[in-house]
JSON list of C-alpha atoms in Angstrom, two decimals:
[
{"chain": "O", "resi": 134, "resn": "UNK", "atom": "CA", "xyz": [-2.20, -6.98, 11.68]},
{"chain": "O", "resi": 135, "resn": "UNK", "atom": "CA", "xyz": [0.27, -9.82, 12.05]},
{"chain": "O", "resi": 136, "resn": "UNK", "atom": "CA", "xyz": [2.61, -8.13, 9.57]},
{"chain": "O", "resi": 137, "resn": "UNK", "atom": "CA", "xyz": [2.71, -4.95, 11.65]},
{"chain": "O", "resi": 138, "resn": "UNK", "atom": "CA", "xyz": [0.89, -2.62, 9.23]},
{"chain": "O", "resi": 139, "resn": "UNK", "atom": "CA", "xyz": [-1.02, 0.23, 10.88]},
{"chain": "O", "resi": 140, "resn": "UNK", "atom": "CA", "xyz": [-3.22, 3.05, 9.62]},
{"chain": "O", "resi": 141, "resn": "UNK", "atom": "CA", "xyz": [-1.61, 6.50, 9.98]},
{"chain": "O", "resi": 142, "resn": "UNK", "atom": "CA", "xyz": [-4.15, 8.68, 8.12]},
{"chain": "O", "resi": 143, "resn": "UNK", "atom": "CA", "xyz": [-7.30, 8.20, 6.12]},
{"chain": "O", "resi": 144, "resn": "UNK", "atom": "CA", "xyz": [-9.36, 10.47, 3.89]},
{"chain": "O", "resi": 145, "resn": "UNK", "atom": "CA", "xyz": [-11.50, 10.57, 0.80]},
{"chain": "O", "resi": 146, "resn": "UNK", "atom": "CA", "xyz": [-10.03, 7.78, -1.40]},
{"chain": "O", "resi": 147, "resn": "UNK", "atom": "CA", "xyz": [-6.72, 8.16, 0.44]},
{"chain": "O", "resi": 148, "resn": "UNK", "atom": "CA", "xyz": [-4.77, 6.26, 3.08]},
{"chain": "O", "resi": 149, "resn": "UNK", "atom": "CA", "xyz": [-1.33, 6.44, 4.62]},
{"chain": "O", "resi": 150, "resn": "UNK", "atom": "CA", "xyz": [-0.16, 3.30, 6.38]},
{"chain": "O", "resi": 151, "resn": "UNK", "atom": "CA", "xyz": [3.12, 2.32, 7.98]},
{"chain": "O", "resi": 152, "resn": "UNK", "atom": "CA", "xyz": [5.00, -0.75, 9.04]},
{"chain": "O", "resi": 153, "resn": "UNK", "atom": "CA", "xyz": [8.00, -1.13, 11.31]},
{"chain": "O", "resi": 154, "resn": "UNK", "atom": "CA", "xyz": [10.60, -3.25, 9.51]},
{"chain": "O", "resi": 155, "resn": "UNK", "atom": "CA", "xyz": [11.46, -6.29, 11.61]},
{"chain": "O", "resi": 156, "resn": "UNK", "atom": "CA", "xyz": [13.86, -9.17, 10.94]},
{"chain": "O", "resi": 157, "resn": "UNK", "atom": "CA", "xyz": [10.95, -11.22, 9.52]},
{"chain": "O", "resi": 158, "resn": "UNK", "atom": "CA", "xyz": [10.60, -8.62, 6.73]},
{"chain": "O", "resi": 159, "resn": "UNK", "atom": "CA", "xyz": [14.20, -8.98, 5.56]},
{"chain": "O", "resi": 160, "resn": "UNK", "atom": "CA", "xyz": [15.72, -11.51, 3.18]},
{"chain": "O", "resi": 161, "resn": "UNK", "atom": "CA", "xyz": [18.93, -13.53, 3.58]},
{"chain": "O", "resi": 162, "resn": "UNK", "atom": "CA", "xyz": [21.15, -10.55, 2.63]},
{"chain": "O", "resi": 163, "resn": "UNK", "atom": "CA", "xyz": [19.40, -8.20, 5.06]},
{"chain": "O", "resi": 164, "resn": "UNK", "atom": "CA", "xyz": [17.29, -6.05, 2.72]},
{"chain": "O", "resi": 165, "resn": "UNK", "atom": "CA", "xyz": [13.52, -5.70, 2.88]},
{"chain": "O", "resi": 166, "resn": "UNK", "atom": "CA", "xyz": [11.72, -8.40, 0.89]},
{"chain": "O", "resi": 167, "resn": "UNK", "atom": "CA", "xyz": [9.50, -7.35, -1.99]},
{"chain": "O", "resi": 168, "resn": "UNK", "atom": "CA", "xyz": [6.56, -9.05, -0.33]},
{"chain": "O", "resi": 169, "resn": "UNK", "atom": "CA", "xyz": [6.79, -6.61, 2.58]},
{"chain": "O", "resi": 170, "resn": "UNK", "atom": "CA", "xyz": [6.50, -3.64, 0.22]},
{"chain": "O", "resi": 171, "resn": "UNK", "atom": "CA", "xyz": [3.56, -5.25, -1.57]},
{"chain": "O", "resi": 172, "resn": "UNK", "atom": "CA", "xyz": [1.75, -6.27, 1.62]},
{"chain": "O", "resi": 173, "resn": "UNK", "atom": "CA", "xyz": [1.92, -2.72, 2.97]},
{"chain": "O", "resi": 174, "resn": "UNK", "atom": "CA", "xyz": [0.78, -1.25, -0.36]},
{"chain": "O", "resi": 175, "resn": "UNK", "atom": "CA", "xyz": [-2.10, -3.72, -0.63]},
{"chain": "O", "resi": 176, "resn": "UNK", "atom": "CA", "xyz": [-3.20, -2.86, 2.92]},
{"chain": "O", "resi": 177, "resn": "UNK", "atom": "CA", "xyz": [-3.10, 0.88, 2.13]},
{"chain": "O", "resi": 178, "resn": "UNK", "atom": "CA", "xyz": [-5.20, 0.23, -0.99]},
{"chain": "O", "resi": 179, "resn": "UNK", "atom": "CA", "xyz": [-7.76, -1.76, 1.01]},
{"chain": "O", "resi": 180, "resn": "UNK", "atom": "CA", "xyz": [-8.04, 0.97, 3.65]},
{"chain": "O", "resi": 181, "resn": "UNK", "atom": "CA", "xyz": [-8.41, 3.78, 1.10]},
{"chain": "O", "resi": 182, "resn": "UNK", "atom": "CA", "xyz": [-10.79, 1.95, -1.21]},
{"chain": "O", "resi": 183, "resn": "UNK", "atom": "CA", "xyz": [-13.05, 0.61, 1.55]},
{"chain": "O", "resi": 184, "resn": "UNK", "atom": "CA", "xyz": [-13.11, 3.49, 4.03]},
{"chain": "O", "resi": 185, "resn": "UNK", "atom": "CA", "xyz": [-16.43, 4.98, 2.97]},
{"chain": "O", "resi": 186, "resn": "UNK", "atom": "CA", "xyz": [-18.05, 1.88, 1.49]},
{"chain": "O", "resi": 187, "resn": "UNK", "atom": "CA", "xyz": [-16.87, -1.68, 2.05]},
{"chain": "O", "resi": 188, "resn": "UNK", "atom": "CA", "xyz": [-16.79, -4.03, -0.93]},
{"chain": "O", "resi": 189, "resn": "UNK", "atom": "CA", "xyz": [-13.80, -3.14, -3.12]},
{"chain": "O", "resi": 190, "resn": "UNK", "atom": "CA", "xyz": [-11.32, -5.90, -3.93]},
{"chain": "O", "resi": 191, "resn": "UNK", "atom": "CA", "xyz": [-8.19, -6.03, -6.07]},
{"chain": "O", "resi": 192, "resn": "UNK", "atom": "CA", "xyz": [-8.49, -7.13, -9.70]},
{"chain": "O", "resi": 193, "resn": "UNK", "atom": "CA", "xyz": [-4.89, -6.63, -10.82]},
{"chain": "O", "resi": 194, "resn": "UNK", "atom": "CA", "xyz": [-1.72, -5.32, -9.24]},
{"chain": "O", "resi": 195, "resn": "UNK", "atom": "CA", "xyz": [1.65, -4.24, -10.57]},
{"chain": "O", "resi": 196, "resn": "UNK", "atom": "CA", "xyz": [4.69, -3.42, -8.48]},
{"chain": "O", "resi": 197, "resn": "UNK", "atom": "CA", "xyz": [7.82, -1.61, -9.59]},
{"chain": "O", "resi": 198, "resn": "UNK", "atom": "CA", "xyz": [10.79, -1.72, -7.23]},
{"chain": "O", "resi": 199, "resn": "UNK", "atom": "CA", "xyz": [12.68, 1.56, -7.17]},
{"chain": "O", "resi": 200, "resn": "UNK", "atom": "CA", "xyz": [15.36, 0.96, -4.55]},
{"chain": "O", "resi": 201, "resn": "UNK", "atom": "CA", "xyz": [16.19, -0.81, -1.30]},
{"chain": "O", "resi": 202, "resn": "UNK", "atom": "CA", "xyz": [14.61, 0.75, 1.78]},
{"chain": "O", "resi": 203, "resn": "UNK", "atom": "CA", "xyz": [16.89, 2.28, 4.38]},
{"chain": "O", "resi": 204, "resn": "UNK", "atom": "CA", "xyz": [16.12, 2.40, 8.08]},
{"chain": "O", "resi": 205, "resn": "UNK", "atom": "CA", "xyz": [13.50, 0.53, 10.06]},
{"chain": "O", "resi": 206, "resn": "UNK", "atom": "CA", "xyz": [10.21, 1.93, 8.77]},
{"chain": "O", "resi": 207, "resn": "UNK", "atom": "CA", "xyz": [8.10, 1.83, 5.62]},
{"chain": "O", "resi": 208, "resn": "UNK", "atom": "CA", "xyz": [5.23, 4.15, 4.67]},
{"chain": "O", "resi": 209, "resn": "UNK", "atom": "CA", "xyz": [2.65, 3.66, 1.93]},
{"chain": "O", "resi": 210, "resn": "UNK", "atom": "CA", "xyz": [0.37, 6.36, 0.55]},
{"chain": "O", "resi": 211, "resn": "UNK", "atom": "CA", "xyz": [-2.58, 5.19, -1.53]},
{"chain": "O", "resi": 212, "resn": "UNK", "atom": "CA", "xyz": [-4.22, 7.76, -3.81]},
{"chain": "O", "resi": 213, "resn": "UNK", "atom": "CA", "xyz": [-7.22, 7.11, -6.03]},
{"chain": "O", "resi": 214, "resn": "UNK", "atom": "CA", "xyz": [-6.56, 8.06, -9.64]},
{"chain": "O", "resi": 215, "resn": "UNK", "atom": "CA", "xyz": [-9.98, 6.97, -10.99]},
{"chain": "O", "resi": 216, "resn": "UNK", "atom": "CA", "xyz": [-13.12, 5.82, -9.23]},
{"chain": "O", "resi": 217, "resn": "UNK", "atom": "CA", "xyz": [-15.75, 4.51, -11.60]},
{"chain": "O", "resi": 218, "resn": "UNK", "atom": "CA", "xyz": [-19.06, 2.73, -11.21]},
{"chain": "O", "resi": 219, "resn": "UNK", "atom": "CA", "xyz": [-17.58, -0.78, -11.03]},
{"chain": "O", "resi": 220, "resn": "UNK", "atom": "CA", "xyz": [-13.79, -0.31, -11.06]},
{"chain": "O", "resi": 221, "resn": "UNK", "atom": "CA", "xyz": [-11.16, 1.97, -9.56]},
{"chain": "O", "resi": 222, "resn": "UNK", "atom": "CA", "xyz": [-7.46, 2.66, -9.99]},
{"chain": "O", "resi": 223, "resn": "UNK", "atom": "CA", "xyz": [-5.05, 3.47, -7.16]},
{"chain": "O", "resi": 224, "resn": "UNK", "atom": "CA", "xyz": [-1.39, 4.43, -7.10]},
{"chain": "O", "resi": 225, "resn": "UNK", "atom": "CA", "xyz": [0.49, 3.52, -3.94]},
{"chain": "O", "resi": 226, "resn": "UNK", "atom": "CA", "xyz": [3.95, 4.93, -3.25]},
{"chain": "O", "resi": 227, "resn": "UNK", "atom": "CA", "xyz": [6.00, 3.01, -0.71]},
{"chain": "O", "resi": 228, "resn": "UNK", "atom": "CA", "xyz": [8.81, 4.99, 0.92]},
{"chain": "O", "resi": 229, "resn": "UNK", "atom": "CA", "xyz": [11.36, 4.29, 3.61]},
{"chain": "O", "resi": 230, "resn": "UNK", "atom": "CA", "xyz": [11.60, 6.34, 6.79]},
{"chain": "O", "resi": 231, "resn": "UNK", "atom": "CA", "xyz": [14.06, 8.69, 5.07]},
{"chain": "O", "resi": 232, "resn": "UNK", "atom": "CA", "xyz": [11.53, 9.52, 2.34]},
{"chain": "O", "resi": 233, "resn": "UNK", "atom": "CA", "xyz": [13.24, 7.49, -0.39]},
{"chain": "O", "resi": 234, "resn": "UNK", "atom": "CA", "xyz": [10.87, 5.88, -2.90]},
{"chain": "O", "resi": 235, "resn": "UNK", "atom": "CA", "xyz": [11.22, 2.11, -2.57]},
{"chain": "O", "resi": 236, "resn": "UNK", "atom": "CA", "xyz": [8.32, 0.88, -4.72]},
{"chain": "O", "resi": 237, "resn": "UNK", "atom": "CA", "xyz": [5.30, 2.02, -6.72]},
{"chain": "O", "resi": 238, "resn": "UNK", "atom": "CA", "xyz": [2.24, -0.20, -6.83]},
{"chain": "O", "resi": 239, "resn": "UNK", "atom": "CA", "xyz": [-0.68, 0.27, -9.22]},
{"chain": "O", "resi": 240, "resn": "UNK", "atom": "CA", "xyz": [-3.87, -1.56, -8.23]},
{"chain": "O", "resi": 241, "resn": "UNK", "atom": "CA", "xyz": [-7.02, -1.85, -10.31]},
{"chain": "O", "resi": 242, "resn": "UNK", "atom": "CA", "xyz": [-9.95, -2.62, -8.02]},
{"chain": "O", "resi": 243, "resn": "UNK", "atom": "CA", "xyz": [-13.47, -3.91, -8.46]},
{"chain": "O", "resi": 244, "resn": "UNK", "atom": "CA", "xyz": [-16.45, -2.57, -6.50]},
{"chain": "O", "resi": 245, "resn": "UNK", "atom": "CA", "xyz": [-18.40, -5.69, -5.49]},
{"chain": "O", "resi": 246, "resn": "UNK", "atom": "CA", "xyz": [-21.23, -3.84, -3.81]}
]
C-alpha cells in the first residue's frame, strides 16, 4: 500500500498489520498523525473481516487516542468481537513498537455479500 501498511499475521476473524512510521506520517510537531493510526486500524479491519469471504465494509468507526507513539513502527491487531448475519464488530488496538497502546478503534461492519 502507498501508506506502507503490511500484513503480519492473519487468522479466523483476526489480523495483525504493521506500518513503518515515515516523515509523511508525522505532523508539524513531529508526532504521528491520528490519520496514520486510523488508516492502519482500518486496513487491519479490512484484512480480518474479508480474509475468508470478501464483501465486508465499514458502517461506523470510532477512534480513541491513548498516547503518542514512540519509535518508528506501528502495529494494529484487529479482533472480531461479534460476527452476525449482516453486521460485525471489531476492536483494533494500535500500538507502537515498544508495545505502548496508542489508539483503540471500534469498527462496526456490514456484510454486503
